[in-house]
Amino acid sequence: QQQVKQSPQSLIVQKGGISIINCAYENTAFDYFPWYQQFPGKGPALLIAIRPDVSEKKEGRFTISFNKSAKQFSLHIMDSQPGDSATYFCAASGGYGGSQGNLIFGKGTKLSVKP
Amino acid sequence: ETGVTQSPTHLIKTRGQQVTLRCSSQSGHNTVSWYQQALGQGPQFIFQYYREEENGRGNFPPRFSGLQFPNYSSELNVNALELDDSALYLCASSLIGTNGYTFGSGTRLTVV
């Protein structure tokens, strides 16, 4: 069964600290791993994504680390800010478009950044 | 460039009724996918439409059906509503062959 397991369920970080969220997957056919940010009352918004041919991708304060052999990937938020408080979802998909392109989501991590 | 818009934003239905949710895709996108997000859970894939036909389906019963129109907008229909159908229903559009999904803000469906 295709699954993406995400941890922790919730996370409290002080302003300026590093937030780390982890995900593990099972299906080796997955080739696209995005992270989404969702605020209350809004739909998920793409934050950053990676493909398995690279081990790390950085965009501003957000970094994805990818370990293909362990089938794990993680999101690091550097210098966390109160405005980063949201629910974060990891996801995976198995290819471009079609039914292979649908996203399999983790259960989410609720991040609270304390001032 | 307009994003994905969904209507209505909130809806209350009685068990056994039928409901239709609507979605307008982002300009330039030609696929529409629907997801169900239960409270405290990640979105779950219902189905995707491309060229007005179903192009992939998740583990949802046939009472969940959809349509895509020539302008790439879409409808999600759910028959014989059950209490467990209460959720946020998200629409996402993309350009076929890419992974660039744009999500709408969703329709919050409550079944009583």
XYZ file of C-alpha atoms in Angstrom:
227
model
C 0.000 0.000 0.000
C 1.288 3.417 -0.936
C 1.974 5.415 2.193
C 3.858 8.449 3.349
C 4.518 8.580 7.080
C 5.146 11.973 8.635
C 6.461 12.977 12.061
C 6.116 14.672 14.447
C 2.390 15.350 14.565
C 3.022 18.704 16.245
C 6.063 20.861 16.835
C 6.734 23.936 18.972
C 9.823 25.988 18.174
C 11.141 29.272 19.490
C 11.527 32.183 17.111
C 14.870 31.935 15.380
C 15.148 28.192 15.938
C 15.266 25.344 13.425
C 12.104 23.372 12.653
C 12.624 19.819 11.378
C 9.858 17.611 9.975
C 10.490 14.094 8.754
C 8.794 11.824 6.246
C 9.304 8.237 5.112
C 7.889 6.536 2.051
C 7.547 2.966 0.840
C 7.015 3.036 -2.899
C 10.319 3.253 -4.774
C 8.439 4.382 -7.898
C 7.848 7.782 -6.317
C 9.949 10.386 -8.080
C 8.615 13.714 -6.860
C 8.579 14.826 -3.231
C 6.940 18.170 -2.421
C 6.245 19.915 0.833
C 3.058 21.911 1.238
C 2.154 24.614 3.745
C -1.453 25.046 4.809
C -2.918 27.875 6.852
C -6.344 27.543 8.516
C -9.159 28.015 6.025
C -6.812 27.784 3.043
C -5.749 25.097 0.641
C -2.217 23.651 0.646
C 0.410 25.791 -1.068
C 3.593 24.348 -2.547
C 6.625 25.317 -0.485
C 9.510 23.380 -2.003
C 9.968 20.096 -3.861
C 12.763 17.676 -4.697
C 13.432 14.778 -7.055
C 15.433 11.707 -5.969
C 18.459 12.516 -8.132
C 19.597 15.170 -5.641
C 20.215 14.861 -1.906
C 19.426 18.417 -0.886
C 17.566 21.447 -2.160
C 17.514 24.857 -0.555
C 15.187 27.780 -1.180
C 15.640 30.679 1.188
C 15.081 29.458 4.745
C 13.615 26.141 3.570
C 15.744 23.044 2.851
C 14.760 19.528 1.825
C 17.171 16.719 2.671
C 16.614 13.492 0.766
C 17.976 10.026 1.576
C 17.070 7.675 -1.253
C 18.541 4.523 0.325
C 16.615 5.080 3.545
C 13.494 6.248 1.674
C 13.295 9.302 3.887
C 13.146 13.033 3.356
C 12.900 15.974 5.681
C 12.071 19.668 5.732
C 14.272 22.073 7.641
C 13.054 25.601 8.354
C 15.918 27.815 9.428
C 15.395 30.953 11.536
C 11.764 29.982 12.160
C 9.347 32.903 12.404
C 5.853 33.212 13.959
C 4.520 33.649 10.421
C 5.715 30.101 9.669
C 3.101 28.748 12.104
C 0.977 26.475 9.920
C 0.407 22.827 9.102
C 3.039 21.257 6.867
C 2.435 18.236 4.680
C 4.957 16.096 2.894
C 3.777 14.304 -0.208
C 4.990 12.004 -2.928
C 3.936 11.120 -6.431
C 4.960 8.544 -8.960
C 5.356 10.455 -12.150
C 4.114 13.199 -14.400
C 0.386 13.691 -14.859
C -2.239 10.979 -15.067
C -3.052 8.729 -12.176
C 0.646 8.368 -11.498
C 0.825 12.059 -10.822
C -1.614 12.150 -7.956
C -0.138 13.208 -4.656
C 0.047 10.894 -1.639
C 0.117 13.087 1.467
C 1.420 12.543 4.962
C -0.868 13.286 7.874
C 0.656 16.675 8.538
C 2.684 18.475 11.196
C 1.249 21.448 13.036
C 4.090 23.898 13.614
C 3.851 26.649 16.215
C 6.652 29.206 16.389
C 6.681 31.064 19.688
C 7.823 34.718 19.712
C -3.185 34.847 -13.672
C -6.155 33.648 -11.669
C -5.788 30.823 -9.176
C -8.126 27.940 -8.416
C -11.531 28.992 -7.151
C -14.041 26.721 -5.449
C -17.687 27.156 -4.553
C -19.427 27.143 -2.228
C -17.023 27.712 0.666
C -19.246 26.003 3.206
C -22.145 23.597 2.882
C -24.377 21.650 5.265
C -26.254 18.618 3.973
C -28.356 15.877 5.490
C -27.316 12.223 5.383
C -28.644 10.559 2.231
C -28.735 13.776 0.195
C -26.661 14.569 -2.872
C -24.173 17.429 -3.242
C -22.344 19.156 -6.102
C -19.128 21.098 -5.549
C -17.594 23.334 -8.205
C -14.077 24.283 -9.194
C -12.562 26.692 -11.694
C -9.028 25.745 -12.650
C -6.066 28.090 -12.873
C -5.551 29.766 -16.215
C -3.339 27.614 -18.441
C -4.040 24.379 -16.586
C -5.862 21.467 -18.226
C -6.268 18.861 -15.475
C -8.357 18.992 -12.340
C -7.904 16.745 -9.317
C -10.144 16.446 -6.295
C -8.981 15.624 -2.782
C -10.826 14.936 0.471
C -9.231 16.271 3.648
C -10.739 15.011 6.888
C -10.129 17.051 10.018
C -6.553 16.653 11.209
C -5.554 14.514 8.219
C -3.710 14.978 4.971
C -5.625 15.314 1.705
C -6.626 12.043 0.040
C -6.836 11.738 -3.733
C -10.344 11.153 -5.074
C -9.836 11.409 -8.850
C -8.348 13.458 -11.650
C -9.946 14.692 -14.864
C -8.190 15.427 -18.142
C -9.810 16.053 -21.533
C -13.207 15.731 -19.852
C -12.555 12.131 -18.803
C -11.565 10.502 -15.545
C -7.803 10.006 -15.622
C -7.073 8.185 -12.386
C -9.024 7.413 -9.245
C -8.226 6.852 -5.591
C -9.922 4.501 -3.162
C -13.351 6.144 -3.192
C -16.710 4.463 -3.957
C -18.672 5.116 -7.170
C -21.041 7.500 -5.386
C -18.194 9.996 -5.777
C -18.302 11.155 -9.391
C -17.133 14.124 -11.372
C -17.216 16.105 -14.542
C -14.771 18.313 -16.392
C -16.062 20.900 -18.837
C -14.480 22.245 -22.047
C -13.247 25.320 -20.158
C -11.425 22.934 -17.750
C -13.718 23.736 -14.824
C -14.985 20.755 -12.868
C -17.686 19.421 -10.587
C -17.517 16.848 -7.820
C -20.774 15.042 -7.115
C -21.385 12.911 -4.070
C -24.549 10.833 -3.810
C -26.130 9.223 -0.746
C -24.119 11.350 1.660
C -22.783 9.694 4.781
C -21.659 11.310 8.031
C -18.051 10.325 7.239
C -18.198 12.427 4.077
C -17.878 15.498 6.275
C -14.547 17.016 5.237
C -12.778 19.781 3.371
C -12.917 19.056 -0.362
C -9.990 20.475 -2.273
C -9.653 21.012 -5.979
C -6.219 21.214 -7.575
C -5.391 22.069 -11.173
C -2.240 21.429 -13.149
C -0.865 21.235 -16.655
C -0.716 17.629 -17.827
C 2.800 16.256 -17.713
C 3.885 18.472 -14.842
C 3.698 18.292 -11.075
C 2.790 21.936 -10.592
C -0.481 21.538 -8.701
C -2.331 24.655 -7.530
C -4.916 24.082 -4.825
C -8.064 26.022 -4.151
C -9.166 26.987 -0.644
C -11.685 24.165 -0.551
C -15.328 23.570 0.270
C -16.109 22.608 3.848
C -18.897 19.996 3.702
C -20.736 19.037 6.866
C -23.139 16.089 6.765
C -25.640 15.933 9.615
